[in-house]
Coordinates of C-alpha atoms in Angstrom, one line a residue:
M40 CA 0.0 0.0 0.0
T41 CA 0.9 3.6 -0.3
E42 CA 1.3 6.2 2.5
S43 CA -1.0 5.5 5.5
A44 CA -4.1 7.6 5.7
T45 CA -3.6 8.0 9.5
S46 CA -0.5 10.1 8.9
I47 CA -2.5 12.8 7.1
P48 CA -4.3 15.5 9.2
S49 CA -7.9 16.3 8.6
D50 CA -8.9 18.6 5.7
L51 CA -10.0 21.2 8.2
A52 CA -6.7 21.0 10.1
I53 CA -4.7 21.3 6.8
S54 CA -6.8 24.3 5.7
R55 CA -6.3 26.1 9.0
A56 CA -2.5 25.4 9.0
A57 CA -2.1 26.8 5.5
V58 CA -0.6 30.3 5.2
P59 CA -2.5 32.3 2.6
R60 CA -1.1 35.1 0.5
P61 CA -2.9 38.5 0.3
L62 CA -5.4 38.1 -2.4
T63 CA -4.0 41.2 -4.1
E64 CA -0.8 39.3 -4.7
V65 CA -2.7 36.2 -6.0
A66 CA -4.6 38.5 -8.3
A67 CA -1.5 40.3 -9.5
E68 CA 0.1 37.0 -10.5
M69 CA -2.9 36.6 -12.9
G70 CA -2.5 40.2 -14.2
I71 CA -5.5 41.4 -12.2
G72 CA -5.0 44.8 -10.6
P73 CA -6.4 45.8 -7.2
H74 CA -8.9 48.2 -8.8
L75 CA -10.7 45.1 -10.2
L76 CA -11.1 43.5 -6.7
E77 CA -13.9 43.8 -4.2
P78 CA -12.6 42.1 -1.0
Y79 CA -15.0 40.0 1.1
G80 CA -13.0 39.8 4.3
N81 CA -9.7 37.9 4.0
A82 CA -11.1 34.8 2.4
A83 CA -12.3 35.9 -1.0
A84 CA -12.6 38.8 -3.4
K85 CA -15.1 39.5 -6.1
V86 CA -13.5 40.2 -9.5
S87 CA -15.0 42.9 -11.7
L88 CA -16.2 41.8 -15.1
D89 CA -14.0 44.6 -16.5
A90 CA -11.2 42.2 -16.1
I91 CA -12.4 40.3 -19.2
D92 CA -11.5 43.3 -21.4
E93 CA -8.5 44.4 -19.5
L94 CA -6.8 40.9 -19.8
R95 CA -8.0 40.3 -23.4
D96 CA -4.6 41.0 -24.9
R97 CA -2.6 38.8 -22.6
P98 CA -1.6 35.3 -23.9
R99 CA -4.3 32.6 -23.8
A100 CA -3.8 29.8 -21.4
K101 CA -4.1 26.2 -22.4
Y102 CA -7.7 25.2 -21.5
V103 CA -8.1 21.9 -19.6
V104 CA -11.3 20.3 -18.4
V105 CA -11.2 17.7 -15.6
S106 CA -13.8 14.9 -15.8
A107 CA -13.9 11.3 -14.6
I108 CA -15.2 7.8 -15.1
T109 CA -18.7 7.1 -13.7
P110 CA -18.2 7.8 -10.0
T111 CA -19.0 5.7 -7.0
P112 CA -21.4 7.1 -4.4
L113 CA -18.2 8.4 -2.7
G114 CA -17.2 10.4 -5.7
T115 CA -13.9 10.1 -7.7
G116 CA -12.0 13.1 -6.4
K117 CA -12.3 15.4 -9.3
T118 CA -12.1 18.6 -7.3
T119 CA -9.1 17.4 -5.4
T120 CA -7.5 16.4 -8.6
S121 CA -8.3 19.7 -10.2
V122 CA -6.7 21.6 -7.3
G123 CA -3.7 19.3 -7.2
L124 CA -3.2 19.7 -11.0
G125 CA -3.3 23.5 -10.6
Q126 CA -0.7 23.2 -7.9
G127 CA 1.4 20.7 -9.9
F128 CA 1.9 23.2 -12.7
K129 CA 3.7 25.4 -10.2
H130 CA 6.3 22.7 -9.6
I131 CA 7.1 22.5 -13.3
G132 CA 7.5 26.2 -13.6
K133 CA 4.0 27.1 -14.9
L134 CA 1.1 29.0 -13.5
G135 CA -2.1 27.0 -13.3
V136 CA -5.3 28.8 -12.5
V137 CA -8.2 26.6 -11.3
A138 CA -11.9 27.4 -11.9
L139 CA -14.4 25.5 -9.8
R140 CA -18.1 25.5 -8.9
Q141 CA -19.3 26.8 -5.5
P142 CA -20.6 24.0 -3.3
S143 CA -24.3 23.7 -2.6
M144 CA -25.2 23.6 1.1
G145 CA -27.5 20.7 0.3
P146 CA -24.7 18.2 0.0
T147 CA -22.5 20.1 2.6
F148 CA -25.1 19.4 5.3
G149 CA -26.3 16.2 3.6
I150 CA -24.1 13.1 3.0
K151 CA -21.3 14.3 0.7
G152 CA -19.9 17.0 2.9
G153 CA -17.9 19.9 1.6
A154 CA -16.4 20.4 -1.9
A155 CA -13.2 22.3 -1.4
G156 CA -11.0 19.5 -2.5
G157 CA -9.1 17.5 0.1
G158 CA -5.9 16.7 1.9
Y159 CA -3.0 18.9 0.6
S160 CA -5.0 19.8 -2.5
Q161 CA -7.8 22.0 -1.4
V162 CA -9.1 25.6 -1.6
I163 CA -8.8 27.7 1.6
P164 CA -10.4 28.6 3.8
M165 CA -12.6 25.6 3.3
E166 CA -15.2 26.8 5.9
S167 CA -15.9 30.0 3.9
L168 CA -16.0 28.1 0.6
N169 CA -18.5 25.5 1.9
L170 CA -20.7 27.9 3.9
H171 CA -22.2 30.9 2.1
L172 CA -18.9 32.4 0.8
T173 CA -20.0 35.8 -0.7
G174 CA -23.7 35.0 -0.8
D175 CA -24.1 34.1 -4.5
M176 CA -26.3 31.0 -3.7
H177 CA -28.7 33.2 -1.7
A178 CA -28.8 35.8 -4.4
V179 CA -29.8 33.1 -6.9
T180 CA -32.4 31.7 -4.5
A181 CA -33.9 35.2 -4.0
A182 CA -34.0 36.0 -7.7
H183 CA -35.6 32.7 -8.5
N184 CA -38.3 33.0 -5.8
L185 CA -39.0 36.6 -6.7
L186 CA -40.1 35.4 -10.1
S187 CA -42.2 32.7 -8.4
A188 CA -43.9 35.4 -6.2
M189 CA -44.5 37.8 -9.2
L190 CA -46.0 34.9 -11.2
A191 CA -48.3 33.9 -8.5
N192 CA -49.2 37.5 -7.8
H193 CA -50.0 38.2 -11.5
I194 CA -52.4 35.2 -11.5
H195 CA -54.0 36.4 -8.3
K196 CA -54.4 40.0 -9.4
G197 CA -56.5 39.3 -12.5
N198 CA -54.2 37.3 -14.8
A199 CA -53.9 39.8 -17.6
L200 CA -51.6 37.5 -19.5
R201 CA -54.2 34.8 -19.4
I202 CA -51.7 32.3 -17.9
D203 CA -53.1 28.7 -17.8
P204 CA -52.6 27.7 -14.1
H205 CA -52.3 24.1 -15.2
A206 CA -49.4 25.0 -17.6
V207 CA -47.2 26.8 -15.0
S208 CA -43.7 25.2 -15.0
W209 CA -41.9 27.5 -12.7
R210 CA -41.3 26.1 -9.2
R211 CA -39.5 27.5 -6.1
V212 CA -36.0 26.7 -4.9
L213 CA -34.1 26.3 -1.6
D214 CA -30.4 25.6 -1.0
I215 CA -31.1 22.8 1.5
N216 CA -32.0 19.2 1.0
D217 CA -35.7 18.8 2.0
R218 CA -37.8 16.0 0.5
E219 CA -40.9 17.4 2.2
L220 CA -40.9 20.3 -0.3
R221 CA -40.8 18.2 -3.5
Q222 CA -44.5 18.4 -4.1
I223 CA -46.7 20.9 -2.2
V224 CA -49.9 22.9 -2.5
T225 CA -49.7 26.7 -2.0
G226 CA -52.3 29.4 -1.7
L227 CA -54.5 27.7 0.9
G228 CA -56.5 29.7 3.5
G229 CA -58.9 31.7 1.4
R230 CA -58.7 34.3 -1.4
T231 CA -56.4 36.7 0.5
N232 CA -53.7 34.1 0.6
G233 CA -53.5 33.6 -3.2
T234 CA -54.7 31.0 -5.6
P235 CA -54.3 27.4 -4.6
A236 CA -51.8 25.6 -6.8
E237 CA -49.9 22.3 -6.8
T238 CA -46.2 23.1 -7.1
G239 CA -42.9 22.3 -5.3
F240 CA -39.3 23.1 -4.6
D241 CA -36.1 22.2 -6.4
I242 CA -32.6 22.7 -4.9
T243 CA -31.0 26.0 -5.8
A244 CA -28.3 24.3 -7.7
A245 CA -31.0 23.0 -10.1
S246 CA -32.5 26.4 -10.7
E247 CA -32.5 27.8 -14.2
V248 CA -31.3 31.1 -12.7
M249 CA -28.2 29.3 -11.5
A250 CA -27.7 27.7 -14.9
L251 CA -28.1 30.9 -16.8
L252 CA -25.9 32.8 -14.4
A253 CA -23.2 30.3 -15.1
L254 CA -23.6 30.6 -18.8
S255 CA -23.9 34.4 -19.0
T256 CA -21.0 36.3 -20.7
S257 CA -21.8 39.8 -19.3
L258 CA -24.3 41.7 -17.2
R259 CA -26.2 42.6 -20.3
D260 CA -26.3 39.0 -21.4
L261 CA -27.5 38.0 -17.9
R262 CA -30.3 40.6 -18.1
E263 CA -31.4 39.2 -21.5
R264 CA -31.3 35.6 -20.4
L265 CA -33.4 36.4 -17.4
G266 CA -36.0 38.0 -19.6
R267 CA -36.2 34.9 -21.8
I268 CA -37.1 32.5 -18.9
V269 CA -40.3 30.7 -19.7
V270 CA -42.5 30.2 -16.6
G271 CA -45.5 28.6 -18.3
Y272 CA -48.0 29.0 -21.1
N273 CA -51.2 31.0 -21.6
V274 CA -54.5 29.4 -22.6
D275 CA -53.5 29.5 -26.2
G276 CA -50.4 27.5 -25.6
E277 CA -48.0 30.5 -26.1
P278 CA -45.0 30.8 -23.7
V279 CA -45.1 33.4 -20.9
T280 CA -41.7 34.9 -20.0
A281 CA -40.2 36.7 -17.0
E282 CA -40.0 39.8 -19.3
M283 CA -43.7 39.7 -19.9
L284 CA -44.2 39.6 -16.1
K285 CA -41.9 42.7 -15.8
V286 CA -39.7 41.1 -13.2
A287 CA -36.4 40.3 -15.1
G288 CA -34.9 43.7 -14.3
A289 CA -35.5 43.3 -10.6
M290 CA -34.0 39.8 -10.8
C291 CA -30.9 41.1 -12.4
V292 CA -30.6 43.7 -9.7
L293 CA -30.5 40.9 -7.1
L294 CA -27.7 39.2 -9.2
R295 CA -25.7 42.3 -9.9
D296 CA -22.9 41.2 -7.6
A297 CA -23.4 37.5 -7.9
I298 CA -22.3 37.6 -11.6
K299 CA -18.8 38.6 -10.5
P300 CA -16.6 35.5 -9.9
N301 CA -14.9 34.9 -6.6
L302 CA -11.1 34.8 -6.3
M303 CA -9.6 32.4 -3.7
Q304 CA -6.4 30.3 -3.4
T305 CA -5.2 26.8 -2.7
V306 CA -3.1 25.6 0.3
E307 CA -0.1 26.3 -2.0
Q308 CA -1.3 29.9 -2.7
T309 CA -2.2 29.3 -6.4
P310 CA -5.2 31.1 -7.8
V311 CA -8.7 29.7 -7.8
M312 CA -11.8 31.2 -9.3
I313 CA -15.0 30.0 -7.6
H314 CA -18.3 30.8 -9.3
C315 CA -21.7 29.3 -9.6
G316 CA -22.8 25.8 -8.7
P317 CA -25.2 24.1 -11.1
F318 CA -25.7 20.4 -10.3
G319 CA -23.9 18.0 -12.6
N320 CA -26.6 15.4 -13.1
I321 CA -29.6 17.7 -12.9
A322 CA -28.2 20.8 -14.5
T323 CA -25.0 21.8 -16.5
G324 CA -22.5 20.9 -13.8
N325 CA -19.9 23.5 -14.7
S326 CA -18.6 26.7 -13.2
S327 CA -19.2 30.0 -14.8
V328 CA -18.3 31.3 -18.3
V329 CA -17.2 34.7 -17.0
A330 CA -14.7 33.1 -14.6
D331 CA -13.2 31.2 -17.5
L332 CA -13.2 34.3 -19.7
I333 CA -11.1 36.1 -17.1
A334 CA -8.8 33.2 -16.1
I335 CA -8.1 32.1 -19.7
H336 CA -5.7 35.1 -19.8
G337 CA -4.5 34.8 -16.2
G338 CA -1.9 32.0 -16.4
D339 CA -0.3 29.3 -18.5
Y340 CA -3.0 26.7 -17.9
L341 CA -6.7 27.1 -16.9
V342 CA -8.0 24.0 -15.2
T343 CA -11.8 23.7 -14.8
E344 CA -13.9 20.9 -13.5
A345 CA -17.0 19.4 -15.1
G346 CA -19.4 17.5 -12.8
F347 CA -19.5 13.7 -12.5
G348 CA -18.4 11.4 -15.4
A349 CA -17.4 12.4 -18.9
D350 CA -20.8 11.2 -20.2
I351 CA -22.5 13.9 -18.1
G352 CA -20.4 16.9 -17.0
A353 CA -17.8 16.8 -19.8
E354 CA -20.5 16.3 -22.5
K355 CA -22.3 19.4 -21.2
F356 CA -19.0 21.3 -21.0
F357 CA -18.3 20.5 -24.7
N358 CA -21.9 21.1 -26.0
I359 CA -23.3 23.8 -23.7
K360 CA -20.6 25.7 -21.9
C361 CA -18.2 25.9 -24.8
R362 CA -21.1 26.9 -27.1
A363 CA -21.8 29.8 -24.8
S364 CA -18.2 30.9 -24.1
G365 CA -16.7 30.4 -27.5
L366 CA -13.6 28.8 -25.8
T367 CA -12.1 25.6 -27.1
P368 CA -10.4 23.0 -24.8
D369 CA -6.9 21.7 -25.4
A370 CA -7.1 18.6 -23.2
A371 CA -9.4 16.7 -20.9
V372 CA -8.4 14.8 -17.7
V373 CA -10.3 11.7 -16.8
V374 CA -10.0 10.8 -13.1
A375 CA -10.0 7.1 -12.5
G376 CA -9.1 5.7 -9.1
V377 CA -8.5 2.0 -8.1
R378 CA -11.7 1.8 -6.0
D379 CA -13.7 3.4 -8.9
L380 CA -12.7 0.7 -11.4
K381 CA -13.2 -2.0 -8.8
T382 CA -16.7 -0.8 -8.3
H383 CA -17.3 -1.0 -12.0
S384 CA -16.3 -4.7 -11.9
G385 CA -19.8 -5.3 -10.5
K386 CA -18.4 -7.3 -7.6
Y387 CA -18.8 -4.7 -4.9
R388 CA -21.6 -2.6 -3.5
V389 CA -20.4 0.8 -2.3
T390 CA -22.7 2.9 -0.1
A391 CA -22.2 6.5 0.8
G392 CA -21.6 7.0 4.5
K393 CA -20.4 3.3 5.0
P394 CA -16.9 1.8 4.9
L395 CA -15.7 0.1 1.7
P396 CA -16.2 -3.7 1.6
E397 CA -13.2 -5.4 3.1
A398 CA -12.7 -7.6 0.1
M399 CA -12.4 -4.4 -2.0
L400 CA -9.3 -3.4 -0.1
V401 CA -7.4 -6.6 -0.9
E402 CA -4.7 -6.4 -3.6
N403 CA -6.4 -7.5 -6.8
P404 CA -5.5 -5.9 -10.1
D405 CA -7.9 -8.3 -11.9
D406 CA -10.8 -6.4 -10.4
V407 CA -9.4 -3.2 -11.8
Y408 CA -9.2 -4.8 -15.3
A409 CA -12.8 -6.1 -14.8
G410 CA -14.0 -2.5 -14.4
A411 CA -12.1 -1.2 -17.4
S412 CA -15.1 -0.9 -19.7
N413 CA -16.3 2.2 -18.1
L414 CA -12.9 3.9 -18.4
R415 CA -12.7 2.9 -22.1
R416 CA -16.2 4.4 -22.7
Q417 CA -15.3 7.7 -21.0
L418 CA -12.1 8.0 -23.0
A419 CA -14.1 7.5 -26.2
N420 CA -16.5 10.1 -25.1
I421 CA -13.7 12.6 -24.8
R422 CA -12.2 11.7 -28.1
R423 CA -15.6 11.9 -29.8
H424 CA -15.3 15.7 -29.2
G425 CA -11.8 15.8 -30.8
V426 CA -10.0 16.4 -27.5
N427 CA -6.9 14.6 -26.2
P428 CA -7.6 12.7 -22.9
V429 CA -5.3 12.2 -19.9
V430 CA -6.0 9.5 -17.3
A431 CA -5.3 10.8 -13.8
V432 CA -4.9 7.8 -11.4
N433 CA -6.2 9.5 -8.2
A434 CA -4.0 7.7 -5.6
F435 CA -5.5 6.5 -2.3
P436 CA -3.5 5.2 0.7
T437 CA -5.3 1.9 0.3
D438 CA -4.1 1.4 -3.3
Y439 CA -1.5 -1.1 -4.3
E440 CA 1.0 -0.3 -7.0
S441 CA 0.0 -3.3 -9.1
E442 CA -3.6 -1.9 -9.1
Q443 CA -2.5 1.6 -10.1
Q444 CA -0.3 0.1 -12.8
A445 CA -3.3 -1.8 -14.1
I446 CA -5.0 1.6 -14.8
L447 CA -1.9 2.9 -16.5
D448 CA -1.9 -0.2 -18.7
I449 CA -5.5 0.2 -19.7
A450 CA -4.8 3.9 -20.6
A451 CA -1.8 2.8 -22.7
E452 CA -4.0 0.2 -24.5
E453 CA -6.3 3.1 -25.4
G454 CA -3.5 5.3 -26.5
A455 CA -4.1 7.9 -23.8
Y456 CA -1.7 9.9 -21.7
A457 CA -1.7 8.8 -18.0
A458 CA -0.1 9.4 -14.7
V459 CA -0.4 8.4 -11.0
S460 CA -1.1 11.5 -8.9
N461 CA -0.5 11.7 -5.1
H462 CA -1.8 15.2 -4.8
F463 CA -4.0 14.3 -1.8
T464 CA -1.1 13.3 0.4
R465 CA 1.7 15.4 -1.2
G466 CA 0.0 18.4 -2.8
G467 CA 1.5 19.9 -5.9
K468 CA 4.7 17.8 -5.7
G469 CA 2.5 14.7 -5.9
A470 CA 0.9 16.0 -9.1
I471 CA 4.1 16.7 -11.0
D472 CA 3.8 13.6 -13.3
L473 CA 0.1 14.5 -14.0
A474 CA 1.0 18.1 -14.8
Q475 CA 3.7 17.0 -17.2
A476 CA 1.3 14.5 -18.9
V477 CA -1.4 17.2 -19.3
A478 CA 1.2 19.7 -20.7
E479 CA 2.2 17.1 -23.3
A480 CA -1.4 16.4 -24.2
C481 CA -2.0 20.2 -24.6
D482 CA 0.9 20.4 -27.0
Q483 CA -0.8 18.0 -29.4
P484 CA -3.3 19.2 -32.0
S485 CA -6.9 19.4 -30.7
T486 CA -9.8 19.2 -33.2
Y487 CA -12.6 20.1 -30.8
Q488 CA -16.1 19.6 -32.2
R489 CA -19.6 19.6 -30.7
L490 CA -21.6 16.4 -30.7
Y491 CA -24.6 17.6 -32.8
P492 CA -25.5 20.6 -35.0
D493 CA -27.9 23.2 -33.6
D494 CA -30.6 22.5 -36.3
M495 CA -30.9 18.8 -35.4
P496 CA -34.4 18.0 -34.0
L497 CA -34.5 17.9 -30.2
A498 CA -35.4 14.2 -30.0
D499 CA -32.5 13.4 -32.3
K500 CA -30.2 15.4 -30.1
I501 CA -31.3 13.4 -27.1
E502 CA -30.9 10.1 -29.0
T503 CA -27.4 11.1 -30.2
I504 CA -26.2 11.7 -26.7
A505 CA -27.8 8.5 -25.5
R506 CA -26.2 6.4 -28.2
E507 CA -22.8 8.0 -28.5
M508 CA -22.1 9.0 -24.9
Y509 CA -24.0 6.4 -22.9
G510 CA -24.0 3.4 -25.2
A511 CA -27.8 3.1 -25.4
D512 CA -29.6 1.4 -28.2
G513 CA -32.0 4.3 -28.5
I514 CA -34.5 6.3 -26.4
D515 CA -38.1 5.7 -25.3
V516 CA -40.0 8.9 -25.1
S517 CA -43.1 9.0 -22.9
P518 CA -46.3 10.5 -24.4
L519 CA -45.9 13.5 -22.1
A520 CA -42.3 14.1 -23.2
A521 CA -43.3 13.8 -26.9
R522 CA -46.0 16.5 -26.5
Q523 CA -43.5 18.7 -24.7
L524 CA -40.8 18.3 -27.4
E525 CA -43.4 19.1 -30.1
S526 CA -44.4 22.2 -28.2
Y527 CA -40.8 23.4 -27.8
E528 CA -40.1 22.9 -31.5
H529 CA -43.3 24.7 -32.3
N530 CA -42.4 27.7 -30.1
G531 CA -38.9 28.1 -31.7
F532 CA -36.7 26.4 -29.1
G533 CA -35.6 23.6 -31.4
D534 CA -32.1 25.0 -32.0
L535 CA -31.2 24.8 -28.4
P536 CA -28.8 22.2 -27.0
V537 CA -30.1 19.5 -24.6
C538 CA -29.0 19.1 -21.0
I539 CA -30.0 15.5 -20.0
A540 CA -30.8 14.9 -16.3
K541 CA -30.0 11.4 -15.3
T542 CA -28.3 9.4 -12.6
H543 CA -24.5 10.1 -12.3
L544 CA -23.9 6.6 -10.9
S545 CA -24.3 4.7 -14.1
L546 CA -24.0 5.3 -17.9
T547 CA -27.6 4.1 -17.9
D548 CA -30.7 5.5 -16.2
D549 CA -30.3 2.7 -13.5
P550 CA -27.7 3.6 -10.8
T551 CA -27.1 -0.1 -10.0
R552 CA -25.8 -0.9 -13.4
K553 CA -22.0 -0.5 -13.5
G554 CA -19.3 -0.8 -16.2
A555 CA -20.5 0.0 -19.7
P556 CA -23.8 -1.8 -20.2
T557 CA -25.2 -2.7 -23.6
G558 CA -28.6 -3.7 -24.9
W559 CA -30.6 -1.0 -23.1
R560 CA -32.7 2.1 -24.0
L561 CA -32.9 5.5 -22.2
P562 CA -36.3 6.5 -21.0
V563 CA -37.3 10.1 -21.4
R564 CA -40.2 10.7 -19.0
E565 CA -40.4 14.5 -19.0
V566 CA -38.8 17.5 -20.8
R567 CA -38.5 21.0 -19.4
A568 CA -37.4 24.1 -21.3
S569 CA -34.7 26.3 -19.7
V570 CA -35.0 29.0 -22.4
G571 CA -33.2 31.7 -20.4
A572 CA -30.2 29.4 -19.8
G573 CA -30.4 28.3 -23.4
F574 CA -31.1 24.6 -23.3
I575 CA -33.8 21.9 -23.2
Y576 CA -33.8 19.8 -20.1
P577 CA -34.9 16.1 -20.5
I578 CA -35.5 14.1 -17.3
C579 CA -34.5 10.5 -17.7
G580 CA -35.3 7.8 -15.2
T581 CA -36.3 8.8 -11.7
M582 CA -34.1 11.9 -11.1
Q583 CA -34.9 14.0 -8.1
T584 CA -34.5 17.8 -8.5
M585 CA -34.8 18.2 -4.7
P586 CA -32.6 15.7 -2.8
G587 CA -33.5 14.5 0.7
L588 CA -31.3 14.0 3.8
S589 CA -29.9 10.7 4.7
S590 CA -30.5 8.9 8.0
S591 CA -27.2 10.3 9.2
P592 CA -26.7 13.7 7.6
A593 CA -23.5 15.7 7.9
A594 CA -25.4 18.4 9.7
E595 CA -25.5 16.2 12.8
R596 CA -21.7 16.4 13.1
I597 CA -21.2 20.1 12.3
D598 CA -21.0 22.5 15.3
I599 CA -19.1 25.5 16.7
D600 CA -16.8 25.6 19.7
D601 CA -16.5 28.2 22.5
E602 CA -13.9 30.1 20.4
G603 CA -16.2 30.4 17.4
N604 CA -14.4 27.7 15.4
I605 CA -16.4 25.4 13.1
V606 CA -16.0 21.7 13.9
G607 CA -17.1 18.6 12.1
L608 CA -17.0 20.1 8.6
S609 CA -15.4 17.7 6.1

């Protein structure tokens, strides 16, 4: 085995022991002057969007997206790998800037815990990152729910737009896991309390406002996207927008500061841009376009993370985020740990919040080979977009060298760059080999291309993703979804890309099916239109847009001591 896990302090202890640089120095390394910064205490600073124009003439960084194989319920370590890679570039004489999503407090207080990275490859201070930060999540929640309130008020006050109450698609959001709010009835208690309606809550990370904030390129673009949000349909079947409700301007006011990305740093003082947090399986799963438009001219390499596996987050990065930003990637990292491939062998059941099966910790490279089909599929998914993949073997203390070598051998069979990375235990020094492999991949020609043309019918776009990314034989569209697709085409939304919502735990719609299954079809049970964000949103399988808490949520272990220090956050 590699280095013992017991010799590594907790993430919180490592974060508190780190010595940060003044953020003005971190920004200066990127070419960002102090006049572009708005400090939020000592932890973070907002970066003015004026930086996009001021940095435009600086050299363009190599653009690297970090994705993964299909994760276990414990994740694959993409954030930690992204941070470690950014730090690793420093050790080969290059400046790596990292761009990450802001964590949702749903998972933070739920079962996953924080999302600042881990070990010696994390963003500091991790408490600030995981808890509120600069308030962007709350601004998104407020803007979304203001639209909900204005919509309900319009119907209550006479309904001049002739909105069909049964065709309202706009729900409410909250940044906490709460299954009780998935389906509710509002407006009870008489006429003075509104019009009774069946509705519900989604988590803020699933909000269209969050998605469009992440995809906006400027304040003006944000304002226009907000106006295009479709909240429902009138009695003639015509879309009703936030602009028609005269609320888009007020929503933009609430998001005026939230559109500015947040500058932080790693434990090794390298720059990190934190901005937006759309869920990876429910929404786009990528950090903001404006953060990338700034950071792409702020270093030698820009490392950004796409949520979950390459079939989900990276596919949405290539076909939705890059479509909005106009940026083209130079390489893609696919994180693949030993325990991840062993899970895809189908021999082991991994459950979040529980220890790994003891048999899974025994040296057995054959189990790694048995799970190779998922890695091979995800490498093919990257190559389908014309981008060079690099396999990052995210090393754990429980790994054996023979098992890590098995992953390297699989990568070699696929003709992919690969390296073992010990960033969790050694920080940037442990990621030197990975940084060098990524640098080599970036030096090779990239022929980036999107998966489908804009004018392809929506159903065909869904089927293209299902067949080429997931390995499905086709799609089964429910009667409801078929009517919705027909309506979206009729209303002029057919040229939008699609953002498929499905489980992140399998290439299929069934989270229990591991590896790279064949002989199956993807069910499309419902389709929603996120017109402001600029995509169509098919829901496949039994995806929940409002998660629930587990029987032992992380909130039970989070507390504060007599000195005001947070304890129990991980």
